[in-house]
Coordinates of N, CA, C and O in Angstrom, one line a residue:
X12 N 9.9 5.8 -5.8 CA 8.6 6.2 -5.6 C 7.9 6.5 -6.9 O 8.2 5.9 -8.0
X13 N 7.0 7.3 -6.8 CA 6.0 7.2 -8.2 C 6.6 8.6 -9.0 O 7.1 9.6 -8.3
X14 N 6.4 8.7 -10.4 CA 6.8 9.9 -11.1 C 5.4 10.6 -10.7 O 4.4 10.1 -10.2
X15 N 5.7 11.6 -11.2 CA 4.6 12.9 -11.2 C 3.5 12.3 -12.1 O 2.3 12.3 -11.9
X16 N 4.2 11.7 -13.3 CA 2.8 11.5 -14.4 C 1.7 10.4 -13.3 O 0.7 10.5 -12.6
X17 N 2.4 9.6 -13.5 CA 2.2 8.2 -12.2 C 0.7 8.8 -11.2 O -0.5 8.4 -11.2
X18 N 1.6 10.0 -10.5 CA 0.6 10.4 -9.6 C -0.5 11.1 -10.0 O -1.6 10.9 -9.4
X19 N -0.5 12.3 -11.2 CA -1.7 12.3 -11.9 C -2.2 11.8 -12.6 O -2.9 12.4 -13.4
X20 N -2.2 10.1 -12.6 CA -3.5 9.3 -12.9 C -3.6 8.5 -11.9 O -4.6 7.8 -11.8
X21 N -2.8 8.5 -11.2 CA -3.6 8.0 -9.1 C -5.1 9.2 -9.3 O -6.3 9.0 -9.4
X22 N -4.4 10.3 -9.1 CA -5.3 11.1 -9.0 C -7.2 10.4 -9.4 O -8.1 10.2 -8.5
X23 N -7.3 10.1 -10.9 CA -8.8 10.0 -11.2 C -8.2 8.3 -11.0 O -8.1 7.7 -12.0
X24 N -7.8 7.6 -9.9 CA -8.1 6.5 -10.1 C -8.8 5.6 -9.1 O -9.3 4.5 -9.2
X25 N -8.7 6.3 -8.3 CA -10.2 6.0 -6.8 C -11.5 6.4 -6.8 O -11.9 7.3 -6.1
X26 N -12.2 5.8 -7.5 CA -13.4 5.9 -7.2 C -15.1 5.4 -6.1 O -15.4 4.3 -5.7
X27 N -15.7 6.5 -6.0 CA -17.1 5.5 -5.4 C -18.3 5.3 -6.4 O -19.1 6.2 -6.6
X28 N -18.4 4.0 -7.0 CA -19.7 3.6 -7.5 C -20.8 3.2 -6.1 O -20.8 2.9 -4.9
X29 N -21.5 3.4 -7.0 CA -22.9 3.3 -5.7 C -23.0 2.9 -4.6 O -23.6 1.9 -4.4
X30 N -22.4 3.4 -3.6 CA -22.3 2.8 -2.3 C -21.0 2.9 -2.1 O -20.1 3.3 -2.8
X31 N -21.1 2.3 -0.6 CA -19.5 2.5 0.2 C -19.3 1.1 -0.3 O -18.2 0.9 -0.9
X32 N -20.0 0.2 -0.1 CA -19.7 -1.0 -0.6 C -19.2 -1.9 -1.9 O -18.7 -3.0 -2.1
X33 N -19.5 -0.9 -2.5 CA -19.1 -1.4 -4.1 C -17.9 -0.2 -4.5 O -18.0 0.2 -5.6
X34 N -17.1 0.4 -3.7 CA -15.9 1.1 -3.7 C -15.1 0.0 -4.7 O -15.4 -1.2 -4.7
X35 N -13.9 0.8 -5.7 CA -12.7 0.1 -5.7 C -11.8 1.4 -6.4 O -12.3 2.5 -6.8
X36 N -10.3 0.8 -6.3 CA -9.6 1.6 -6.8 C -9.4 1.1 -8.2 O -9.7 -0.1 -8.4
X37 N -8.9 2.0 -9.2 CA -8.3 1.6 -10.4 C -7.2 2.2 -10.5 O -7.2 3.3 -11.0
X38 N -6.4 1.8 -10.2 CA -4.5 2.0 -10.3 C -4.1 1.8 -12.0 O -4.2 0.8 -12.7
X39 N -3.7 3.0 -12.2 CA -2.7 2.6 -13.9 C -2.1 1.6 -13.7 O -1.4 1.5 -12.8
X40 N -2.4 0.7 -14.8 CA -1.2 -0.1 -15.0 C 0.3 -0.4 -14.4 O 0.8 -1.4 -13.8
X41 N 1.0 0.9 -14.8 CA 2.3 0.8 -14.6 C 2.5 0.7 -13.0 O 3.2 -0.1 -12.5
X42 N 1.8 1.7 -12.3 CA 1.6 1.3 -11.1 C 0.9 0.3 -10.0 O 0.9 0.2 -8.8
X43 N 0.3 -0.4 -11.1 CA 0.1 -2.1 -10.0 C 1.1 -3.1 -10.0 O 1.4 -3.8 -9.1
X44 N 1.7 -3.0 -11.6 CA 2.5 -3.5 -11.8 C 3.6 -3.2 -10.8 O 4.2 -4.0 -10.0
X45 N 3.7 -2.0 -11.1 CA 5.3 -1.7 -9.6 C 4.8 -2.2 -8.5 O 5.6 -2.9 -7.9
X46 N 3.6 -2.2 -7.8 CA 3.1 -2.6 -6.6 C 3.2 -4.5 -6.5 O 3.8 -5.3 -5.7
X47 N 2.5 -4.7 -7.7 CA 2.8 -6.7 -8.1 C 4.2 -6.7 -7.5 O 4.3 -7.2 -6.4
X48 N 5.5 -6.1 -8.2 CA 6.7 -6.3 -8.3 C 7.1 -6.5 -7.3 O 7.6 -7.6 -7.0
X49 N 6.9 -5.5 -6.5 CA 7.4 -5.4 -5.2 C 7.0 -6.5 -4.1 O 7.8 -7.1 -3.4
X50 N 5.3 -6.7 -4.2 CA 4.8 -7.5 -3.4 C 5.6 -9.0 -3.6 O 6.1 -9.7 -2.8
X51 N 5.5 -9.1 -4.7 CA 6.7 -10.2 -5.6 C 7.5 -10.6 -4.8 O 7.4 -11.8 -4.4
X52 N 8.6 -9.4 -4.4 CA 10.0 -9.4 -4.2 C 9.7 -9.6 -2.3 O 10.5 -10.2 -1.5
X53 N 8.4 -9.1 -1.9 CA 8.3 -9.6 -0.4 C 8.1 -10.8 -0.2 O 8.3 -11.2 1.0
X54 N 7.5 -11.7 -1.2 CA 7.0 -12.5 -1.0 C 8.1 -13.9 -1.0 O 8.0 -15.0 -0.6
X55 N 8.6 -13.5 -1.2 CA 10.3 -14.5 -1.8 C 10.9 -14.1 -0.8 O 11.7 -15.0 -0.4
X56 N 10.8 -12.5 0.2 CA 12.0 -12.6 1.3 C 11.1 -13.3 2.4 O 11.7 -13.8 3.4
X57 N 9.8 -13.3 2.4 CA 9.3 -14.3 3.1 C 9.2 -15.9 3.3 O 9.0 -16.6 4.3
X58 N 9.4 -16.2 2.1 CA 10.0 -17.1 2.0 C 11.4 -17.8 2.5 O 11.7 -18.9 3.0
X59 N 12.1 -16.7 1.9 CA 13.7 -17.1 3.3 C 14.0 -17.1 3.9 O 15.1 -17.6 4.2
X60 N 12.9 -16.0 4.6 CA 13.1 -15.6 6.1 C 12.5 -17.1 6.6 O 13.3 -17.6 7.4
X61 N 11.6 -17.7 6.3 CA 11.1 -19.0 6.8 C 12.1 -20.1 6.4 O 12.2 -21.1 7.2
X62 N 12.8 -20.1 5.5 CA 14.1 -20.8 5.2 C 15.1 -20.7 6.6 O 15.1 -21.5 7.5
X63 N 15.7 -19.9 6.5 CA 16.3 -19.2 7.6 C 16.2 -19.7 8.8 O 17.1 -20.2 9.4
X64 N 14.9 -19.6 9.6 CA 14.2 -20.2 10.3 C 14.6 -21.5 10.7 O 15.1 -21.7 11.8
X65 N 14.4 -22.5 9.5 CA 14.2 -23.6 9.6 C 15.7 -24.1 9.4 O 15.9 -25.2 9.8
X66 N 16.8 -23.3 8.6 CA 17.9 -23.7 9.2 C 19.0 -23.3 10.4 O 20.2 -23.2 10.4
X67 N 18.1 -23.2 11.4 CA 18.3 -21.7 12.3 C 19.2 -20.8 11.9 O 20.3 -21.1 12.2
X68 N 19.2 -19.7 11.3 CA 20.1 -19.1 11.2 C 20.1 -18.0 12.3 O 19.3 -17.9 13.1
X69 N 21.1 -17.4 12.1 CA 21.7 -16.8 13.3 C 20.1 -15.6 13.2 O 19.4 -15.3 12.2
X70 N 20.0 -15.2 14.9 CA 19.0 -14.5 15.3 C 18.5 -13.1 14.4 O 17.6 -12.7 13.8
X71 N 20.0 -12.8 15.0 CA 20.2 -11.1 14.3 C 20.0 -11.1 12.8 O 19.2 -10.4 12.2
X72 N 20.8 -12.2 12.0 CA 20.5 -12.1 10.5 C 19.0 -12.5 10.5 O 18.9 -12.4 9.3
X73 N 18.2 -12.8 10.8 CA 17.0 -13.5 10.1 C 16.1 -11.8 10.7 O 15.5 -11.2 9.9
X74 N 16.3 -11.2 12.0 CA 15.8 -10.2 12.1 C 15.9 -8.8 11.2 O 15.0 -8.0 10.9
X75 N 17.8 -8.9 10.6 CA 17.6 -8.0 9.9 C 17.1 -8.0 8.3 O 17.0 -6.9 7.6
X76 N 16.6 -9.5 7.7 CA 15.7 -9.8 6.9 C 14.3 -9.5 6.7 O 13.6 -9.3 5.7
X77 N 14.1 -9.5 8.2 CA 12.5 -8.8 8.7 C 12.3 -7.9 8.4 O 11.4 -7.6 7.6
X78 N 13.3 -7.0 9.1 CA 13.0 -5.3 8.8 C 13.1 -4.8 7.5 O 12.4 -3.8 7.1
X79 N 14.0 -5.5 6.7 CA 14.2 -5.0 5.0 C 12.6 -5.5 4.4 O 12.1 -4.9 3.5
X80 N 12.1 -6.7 4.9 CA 10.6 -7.2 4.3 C 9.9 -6.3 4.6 O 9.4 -5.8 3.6
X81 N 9.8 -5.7 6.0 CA 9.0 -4.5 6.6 C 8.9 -3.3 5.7 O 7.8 -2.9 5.2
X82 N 9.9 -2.7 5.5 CA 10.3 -1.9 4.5 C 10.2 -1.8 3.1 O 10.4 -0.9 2.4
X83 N 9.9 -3.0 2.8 CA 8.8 -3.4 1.5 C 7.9 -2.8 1.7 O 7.5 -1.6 1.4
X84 N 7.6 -4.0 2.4 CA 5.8 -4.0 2.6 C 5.3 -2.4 2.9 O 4.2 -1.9 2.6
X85 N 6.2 -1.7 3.5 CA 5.8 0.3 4.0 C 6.2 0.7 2.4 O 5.3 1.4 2.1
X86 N 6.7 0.6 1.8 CA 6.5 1.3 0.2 C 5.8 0.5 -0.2 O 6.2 0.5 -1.4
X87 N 5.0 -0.4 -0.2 CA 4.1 -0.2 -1.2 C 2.6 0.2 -0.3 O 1.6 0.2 -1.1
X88 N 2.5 0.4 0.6 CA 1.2 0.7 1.4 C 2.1 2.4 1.4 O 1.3 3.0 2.0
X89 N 2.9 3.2 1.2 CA 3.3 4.7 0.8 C 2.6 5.3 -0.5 O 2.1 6.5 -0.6
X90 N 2.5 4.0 -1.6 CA 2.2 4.3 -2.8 C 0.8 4.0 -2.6 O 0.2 4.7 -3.4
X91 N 0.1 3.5 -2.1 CA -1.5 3.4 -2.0 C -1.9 4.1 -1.5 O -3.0 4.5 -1.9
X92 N -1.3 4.8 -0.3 CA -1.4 5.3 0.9 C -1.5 7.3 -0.4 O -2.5 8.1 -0.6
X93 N -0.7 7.5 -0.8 CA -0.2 8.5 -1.4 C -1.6 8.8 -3.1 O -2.0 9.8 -3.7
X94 N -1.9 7.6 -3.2 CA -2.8 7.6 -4.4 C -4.4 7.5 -4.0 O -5.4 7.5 -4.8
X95 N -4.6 7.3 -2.6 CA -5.7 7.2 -2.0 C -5.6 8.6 -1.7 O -6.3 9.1 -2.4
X96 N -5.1 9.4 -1.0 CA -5.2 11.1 -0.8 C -5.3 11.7 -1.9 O -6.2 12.5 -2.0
X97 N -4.7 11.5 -2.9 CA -4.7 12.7 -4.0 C -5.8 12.0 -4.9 O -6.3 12.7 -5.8
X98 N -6.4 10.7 -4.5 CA -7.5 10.6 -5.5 C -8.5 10.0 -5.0 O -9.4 10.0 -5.9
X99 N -9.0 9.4 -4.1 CA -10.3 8.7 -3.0 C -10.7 10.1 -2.3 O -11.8 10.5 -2.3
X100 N -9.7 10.8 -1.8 CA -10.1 11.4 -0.7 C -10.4 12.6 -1.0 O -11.2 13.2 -0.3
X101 N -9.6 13.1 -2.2 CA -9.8 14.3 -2.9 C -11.3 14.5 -3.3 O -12.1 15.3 -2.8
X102 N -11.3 13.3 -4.5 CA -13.1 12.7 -4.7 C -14.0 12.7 -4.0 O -15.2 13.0 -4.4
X103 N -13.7 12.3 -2.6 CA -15.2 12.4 -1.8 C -15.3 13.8 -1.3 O -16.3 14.4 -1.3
X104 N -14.0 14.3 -0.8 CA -14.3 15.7 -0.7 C -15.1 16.4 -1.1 O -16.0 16.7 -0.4
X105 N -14.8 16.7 -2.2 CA -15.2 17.4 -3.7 C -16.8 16.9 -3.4 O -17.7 17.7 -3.2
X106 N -17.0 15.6 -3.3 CA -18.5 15.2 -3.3 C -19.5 16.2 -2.0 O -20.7 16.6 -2.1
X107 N -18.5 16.4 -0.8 CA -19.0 16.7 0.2 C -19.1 15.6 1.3 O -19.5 15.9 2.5
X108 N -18.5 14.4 0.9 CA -18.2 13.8 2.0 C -16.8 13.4 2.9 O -15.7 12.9 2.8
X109 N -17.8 14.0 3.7 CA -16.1 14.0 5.1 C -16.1 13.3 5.9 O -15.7 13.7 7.1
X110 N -16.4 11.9 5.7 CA -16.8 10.9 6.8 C -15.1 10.0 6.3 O -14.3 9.6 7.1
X111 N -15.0 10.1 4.7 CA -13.4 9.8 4.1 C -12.8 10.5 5.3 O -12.0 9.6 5.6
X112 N -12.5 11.6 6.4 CA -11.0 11.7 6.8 C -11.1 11.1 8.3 O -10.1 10.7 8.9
X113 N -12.5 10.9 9.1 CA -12.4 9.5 9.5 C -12.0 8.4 9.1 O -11.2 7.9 9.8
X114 N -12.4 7.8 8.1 CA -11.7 6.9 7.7 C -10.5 6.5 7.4 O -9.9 5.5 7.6
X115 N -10.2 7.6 6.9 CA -8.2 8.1 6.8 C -7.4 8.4 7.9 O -6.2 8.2 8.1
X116 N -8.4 8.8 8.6 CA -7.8 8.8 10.5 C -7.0 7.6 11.1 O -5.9 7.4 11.5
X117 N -8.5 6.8 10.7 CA -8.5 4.9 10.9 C -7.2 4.7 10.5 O -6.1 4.8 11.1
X118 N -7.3 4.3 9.1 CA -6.3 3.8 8.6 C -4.9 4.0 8.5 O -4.2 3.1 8.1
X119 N -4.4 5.6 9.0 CA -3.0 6.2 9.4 C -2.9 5.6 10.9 O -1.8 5.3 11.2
X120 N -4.0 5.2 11.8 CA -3.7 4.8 13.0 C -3.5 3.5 12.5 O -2.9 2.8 13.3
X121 N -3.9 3.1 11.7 CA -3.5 1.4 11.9 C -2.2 0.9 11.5 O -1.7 -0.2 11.8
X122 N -1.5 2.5 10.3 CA -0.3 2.0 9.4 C 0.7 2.2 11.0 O 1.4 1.3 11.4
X123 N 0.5 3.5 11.8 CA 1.0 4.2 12.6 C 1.7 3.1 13.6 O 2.7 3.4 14.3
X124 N 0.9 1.5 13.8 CA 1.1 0.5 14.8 C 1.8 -0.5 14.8 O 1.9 -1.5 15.5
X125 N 2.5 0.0 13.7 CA 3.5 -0.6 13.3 C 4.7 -0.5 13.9 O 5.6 -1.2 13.5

C-alpha cells in the first residue's frame, strides 16, 4: 500500500478548478507510477486469462486467474479510493461542499457491487 509520505501528498493532490467539470486529480509521481505498474501487471493477466480461454484450460484454473486479476484491479481503485478521502473530499469539505459525500456514497456503492 502507500507509505505515509505517499499519503501526504495524495492529500493536496485532488483538486477542483472551476467547476465540477474541469475536476482532475494530480497523483505524485511515484504513486501513478505504482498505479501504471500494477494496471500493467493486470493487463498481461488479462491477457492470459484470454490465452487460457482459448486453450481451454481447465475451468477452475482460468477462474482462479480471475480473482487474483480482481484483486489487482481492488488495490489499485484502494489507492485512489484512499487519496480521494484524504484529499478531494477533505478539500471540498473544507470549501463547504457536501454534495462530495453523495458522491462518495455513489461511488462506495458502485466499488461495493462487486
Amino acid at each position: 500500500m502507500s507509505t505515509k509520505h505517499d499519503i501526504d501528498q495524495l492529500d493536496a493532490a485532488c483538486h477542483t478548478e472551476e467547476g465540477e467539470h474541469c475536476r482532475k486529480s494530480h497523483h505524485p509521481e511515484k504513486v501513478k507510477k505504482d498505479m501504471i505498474t500494477r494496471l500493467n501487471r493486470v493487463e498481461g493477466q488479462i491477457r492470459g486469462i484470454k490465452g487460457m480461454i482459448e486453450k481451454d484450460v481447465y475451468c477452475d484454473d482460468v477462474i482462479t486467474q480471475l480473482a487474483a486479476t480482481q484483486s489487482a484491479l481492488n488495490s489499485v481503485a484502494k489507492i485512489l479510493l484512499e487519496g480521494h478521502l484524504k484529499g478531494c473530499v477533505v478539500d471540498r469539505l473544507g470549501e463547504g461542499d457536501e454534495t462530495v459525500l453523495d458522491e462518495l456514497l455513489v461511488t462506495i456503492q458502485k466499488l461495493m457491487k462487486k
